[in-house]
XYZ file of N, CA and C in Angstrom:
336
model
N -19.640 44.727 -2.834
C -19.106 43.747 -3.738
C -18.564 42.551 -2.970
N -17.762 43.105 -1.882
C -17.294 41.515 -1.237
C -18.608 40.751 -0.695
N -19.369 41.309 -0.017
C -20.843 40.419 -0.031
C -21.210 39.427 -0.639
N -21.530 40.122 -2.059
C -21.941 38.996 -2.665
C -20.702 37.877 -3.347
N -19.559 38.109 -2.898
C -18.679 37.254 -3.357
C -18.363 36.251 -2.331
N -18.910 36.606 -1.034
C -19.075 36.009 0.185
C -20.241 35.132 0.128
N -21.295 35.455 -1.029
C -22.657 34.765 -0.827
C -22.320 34.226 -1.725
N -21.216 33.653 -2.870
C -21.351 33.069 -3.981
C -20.268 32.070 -3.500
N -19.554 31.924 -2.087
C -18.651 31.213 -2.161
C -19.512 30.367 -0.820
N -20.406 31.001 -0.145
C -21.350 29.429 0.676
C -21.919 29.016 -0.152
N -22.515 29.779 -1.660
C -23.799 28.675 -2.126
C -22.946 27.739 -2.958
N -21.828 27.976 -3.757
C -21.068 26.949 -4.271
C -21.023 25.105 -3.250
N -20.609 25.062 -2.210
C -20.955 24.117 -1.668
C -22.419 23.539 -1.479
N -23.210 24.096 -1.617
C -24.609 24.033 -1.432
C -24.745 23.535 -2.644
N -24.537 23.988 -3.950
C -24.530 23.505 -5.324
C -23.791 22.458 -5.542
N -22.643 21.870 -4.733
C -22.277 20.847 -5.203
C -22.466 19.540 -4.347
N -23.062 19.602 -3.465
C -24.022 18.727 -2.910
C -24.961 18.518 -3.133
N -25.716 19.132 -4.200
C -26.661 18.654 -4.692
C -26.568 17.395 -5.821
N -25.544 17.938 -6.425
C -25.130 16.951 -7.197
C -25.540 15.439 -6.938
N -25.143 14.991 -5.457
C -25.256 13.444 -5.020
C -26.827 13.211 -5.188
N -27.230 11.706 -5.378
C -28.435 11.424 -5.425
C -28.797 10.827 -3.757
N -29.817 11.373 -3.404
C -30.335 11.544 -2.146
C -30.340 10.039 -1.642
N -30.336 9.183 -2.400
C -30.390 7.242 -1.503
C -28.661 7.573 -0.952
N -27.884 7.981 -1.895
C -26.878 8.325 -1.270
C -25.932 9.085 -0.157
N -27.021 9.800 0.592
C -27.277 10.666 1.683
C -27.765 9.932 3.055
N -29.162 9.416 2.328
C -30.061 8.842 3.563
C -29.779 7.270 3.691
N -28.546 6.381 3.511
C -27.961 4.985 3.724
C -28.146 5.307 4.982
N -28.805 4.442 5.713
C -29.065 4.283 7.264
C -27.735 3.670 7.819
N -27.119 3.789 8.911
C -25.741 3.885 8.853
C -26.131 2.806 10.121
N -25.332 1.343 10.308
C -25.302 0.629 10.965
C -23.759 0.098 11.807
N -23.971 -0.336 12.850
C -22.889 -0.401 13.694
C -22.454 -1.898 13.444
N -20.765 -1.809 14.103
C -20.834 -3.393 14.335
C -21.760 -3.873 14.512
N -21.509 -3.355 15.941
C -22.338 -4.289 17.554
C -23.901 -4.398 16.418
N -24.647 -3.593 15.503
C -25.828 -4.424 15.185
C -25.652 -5.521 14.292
N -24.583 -5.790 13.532
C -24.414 -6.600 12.334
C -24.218 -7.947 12.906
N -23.385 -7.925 14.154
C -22.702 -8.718 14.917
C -24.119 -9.589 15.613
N -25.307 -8.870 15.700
C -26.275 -9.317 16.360
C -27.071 -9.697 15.389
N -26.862 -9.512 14.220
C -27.863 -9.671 12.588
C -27.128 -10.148 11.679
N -26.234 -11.132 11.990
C -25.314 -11.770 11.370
C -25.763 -12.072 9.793
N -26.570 -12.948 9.657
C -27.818 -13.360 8.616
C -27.549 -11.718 7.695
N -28.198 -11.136 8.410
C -28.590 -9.507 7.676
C -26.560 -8.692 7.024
N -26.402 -9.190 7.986
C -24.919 -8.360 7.780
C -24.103 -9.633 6.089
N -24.354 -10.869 6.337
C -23.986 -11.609 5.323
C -24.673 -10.553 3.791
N -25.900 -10.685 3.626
C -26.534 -10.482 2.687
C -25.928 -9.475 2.299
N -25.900 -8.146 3.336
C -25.274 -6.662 3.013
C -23.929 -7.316 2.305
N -23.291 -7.975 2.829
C -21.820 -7.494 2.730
C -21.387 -8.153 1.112
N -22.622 -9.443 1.112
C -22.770 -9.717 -0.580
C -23.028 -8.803 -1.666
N -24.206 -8.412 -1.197
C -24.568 -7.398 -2.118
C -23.575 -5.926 -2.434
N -22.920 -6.010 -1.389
C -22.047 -4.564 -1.164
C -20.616 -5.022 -2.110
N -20.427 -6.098 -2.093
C -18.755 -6.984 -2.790
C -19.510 -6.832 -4.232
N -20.287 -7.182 -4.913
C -21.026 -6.832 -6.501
C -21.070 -5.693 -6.432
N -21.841 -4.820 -5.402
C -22.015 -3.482 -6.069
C -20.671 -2.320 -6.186
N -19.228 -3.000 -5.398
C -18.519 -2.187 -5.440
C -17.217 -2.781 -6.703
N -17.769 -3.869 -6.946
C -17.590 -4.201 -9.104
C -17.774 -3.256 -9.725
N -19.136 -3.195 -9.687
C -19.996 -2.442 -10.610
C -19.466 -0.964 -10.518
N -19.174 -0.380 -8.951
C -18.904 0.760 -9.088
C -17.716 1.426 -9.724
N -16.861 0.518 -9.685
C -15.591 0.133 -10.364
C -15.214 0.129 -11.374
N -16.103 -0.065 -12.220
C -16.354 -0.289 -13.583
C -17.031 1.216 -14.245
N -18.145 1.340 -13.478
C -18.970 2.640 -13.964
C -18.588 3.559 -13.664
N -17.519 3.821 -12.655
C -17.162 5.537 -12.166
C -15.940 5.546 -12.655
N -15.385 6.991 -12.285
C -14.159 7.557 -13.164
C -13.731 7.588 -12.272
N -12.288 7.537 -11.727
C -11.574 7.364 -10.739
C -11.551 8.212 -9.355
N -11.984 9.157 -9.517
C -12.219 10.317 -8.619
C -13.830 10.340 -8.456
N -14.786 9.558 -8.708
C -15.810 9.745 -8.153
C -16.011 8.048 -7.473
N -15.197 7.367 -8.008
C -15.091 6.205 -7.256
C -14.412 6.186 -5.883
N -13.281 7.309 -5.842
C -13.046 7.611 -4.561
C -13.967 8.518 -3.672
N -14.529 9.135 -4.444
C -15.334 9.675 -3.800
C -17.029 8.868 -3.353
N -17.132 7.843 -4.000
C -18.014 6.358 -3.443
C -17.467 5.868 -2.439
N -16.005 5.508 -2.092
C -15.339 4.805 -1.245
C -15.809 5.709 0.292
N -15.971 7.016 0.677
C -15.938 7.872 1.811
C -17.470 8.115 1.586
N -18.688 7.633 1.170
C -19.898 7.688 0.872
C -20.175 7.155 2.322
N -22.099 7.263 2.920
C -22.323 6.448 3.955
C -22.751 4.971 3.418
N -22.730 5.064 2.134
C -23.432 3.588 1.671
C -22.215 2.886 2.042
N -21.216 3.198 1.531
C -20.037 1.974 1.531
C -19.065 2.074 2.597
N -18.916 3.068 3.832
C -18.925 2.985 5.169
C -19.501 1.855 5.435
N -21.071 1.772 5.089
C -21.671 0.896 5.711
C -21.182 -0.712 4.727
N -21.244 -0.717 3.906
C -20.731 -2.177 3.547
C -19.419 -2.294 4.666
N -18.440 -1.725 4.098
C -17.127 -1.777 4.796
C -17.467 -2.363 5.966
N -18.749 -2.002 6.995
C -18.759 -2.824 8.100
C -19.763 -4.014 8.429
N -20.175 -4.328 7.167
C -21.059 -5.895 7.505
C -20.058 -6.786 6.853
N -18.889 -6.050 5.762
C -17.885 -6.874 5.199
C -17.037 -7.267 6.402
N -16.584 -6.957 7.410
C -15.565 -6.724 8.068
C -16.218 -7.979 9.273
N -17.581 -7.144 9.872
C -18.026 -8.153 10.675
C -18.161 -9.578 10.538
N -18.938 -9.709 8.606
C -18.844 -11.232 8.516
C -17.717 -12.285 8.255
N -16.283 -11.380 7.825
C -14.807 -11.714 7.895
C -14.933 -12.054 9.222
N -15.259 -11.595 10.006
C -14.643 -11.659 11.209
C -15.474 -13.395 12.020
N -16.724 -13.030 12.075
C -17.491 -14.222 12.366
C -17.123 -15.368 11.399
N -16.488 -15.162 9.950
C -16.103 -16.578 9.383
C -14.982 -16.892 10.150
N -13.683 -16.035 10.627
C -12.668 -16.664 11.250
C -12.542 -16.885 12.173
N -13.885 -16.590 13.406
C -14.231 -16.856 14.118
C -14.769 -18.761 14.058
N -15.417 -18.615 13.545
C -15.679 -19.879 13.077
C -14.947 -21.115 12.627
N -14.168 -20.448 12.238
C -12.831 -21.334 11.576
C -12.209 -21.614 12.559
N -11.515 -20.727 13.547
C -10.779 -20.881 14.515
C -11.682 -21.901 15.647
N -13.175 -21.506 16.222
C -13.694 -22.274 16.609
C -13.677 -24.353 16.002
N -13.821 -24.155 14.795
C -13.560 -26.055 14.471
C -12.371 -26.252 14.532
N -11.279 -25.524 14.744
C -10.051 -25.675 14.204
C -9.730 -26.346 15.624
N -9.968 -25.948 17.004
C -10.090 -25.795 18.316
C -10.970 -27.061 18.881
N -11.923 -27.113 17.975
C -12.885 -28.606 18.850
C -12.196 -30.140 17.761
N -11.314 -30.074 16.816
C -10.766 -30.852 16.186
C -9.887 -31.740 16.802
N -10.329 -32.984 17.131
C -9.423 -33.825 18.147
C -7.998 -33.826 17.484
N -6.595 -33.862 18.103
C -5.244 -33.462 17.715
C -4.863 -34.871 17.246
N -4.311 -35.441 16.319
C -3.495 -37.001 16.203
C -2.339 -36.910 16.906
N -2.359 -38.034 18.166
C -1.014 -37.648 19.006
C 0.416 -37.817 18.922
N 1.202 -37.228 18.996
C 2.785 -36.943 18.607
C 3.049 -38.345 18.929
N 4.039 -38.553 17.667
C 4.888 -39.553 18.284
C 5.846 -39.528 19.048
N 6.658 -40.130 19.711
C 7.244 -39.687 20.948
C 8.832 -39.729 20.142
N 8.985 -40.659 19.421
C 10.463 -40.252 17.994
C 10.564 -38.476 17.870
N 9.077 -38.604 17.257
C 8.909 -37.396 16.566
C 8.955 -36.301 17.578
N 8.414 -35.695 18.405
C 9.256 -35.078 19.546
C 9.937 -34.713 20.200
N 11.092 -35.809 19.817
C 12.273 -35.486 20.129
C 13.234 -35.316 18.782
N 13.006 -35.305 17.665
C 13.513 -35.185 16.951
C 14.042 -34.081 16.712
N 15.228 -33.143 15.918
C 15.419 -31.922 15.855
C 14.926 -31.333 14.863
């Protein structure tokens, strides 16, 4: 008897992984360092990933939306979102930096 109560408590996990739909399994899982090099590619993701996690928002029940959030699909947004944050303030900071300064007045300088 404990046997099969032993065989009914591995296949339970087995049964509830099935549940997920398999695109949701096989999300090809990408790194910074590639997004960072596929900037272009990482933009698009991280668009498409900001709508689809609306949508998911909307359509799931709160506990399977958390359970979307720890998915490999949205791992993977999480990091073309992050990378292209990062290359915009990169960017920003870069013009912010080649922006010729208007020079202090010398009043104004010493002023308190």
């Amino acid at each position: 008897m404990k046997l099969s109560y032993a065989a009914a408590l591995m296949l339970v996990p087995a049964l509830c992984g099935c549940q997920r739909a398999p695109a949701e399994i096989d999300v090809q899982m990408k790194s910074a360092t590639y997004y960072a090099s596929h900037l272009q590619e990482a933009t698009q993701v991280a668009n498409r990933c900001n709508q689809l996690n609306e949508q998911e928002q909307r359509r799931l029940s709160a506990r399977d939306y958390q359970e979307w959030q720890i998915s490999n699909e949205w791992v993977n947004c999480q990091t073309a979102i992050s990378v292209t944050d990062a290359a915009a303030l990169r960017e920003s900071v870069l013009k912010q930096s080649h922006t010729p300064q208007a020079p202090l007045d010398a009043n104004a300088a010493l002023a308190p």
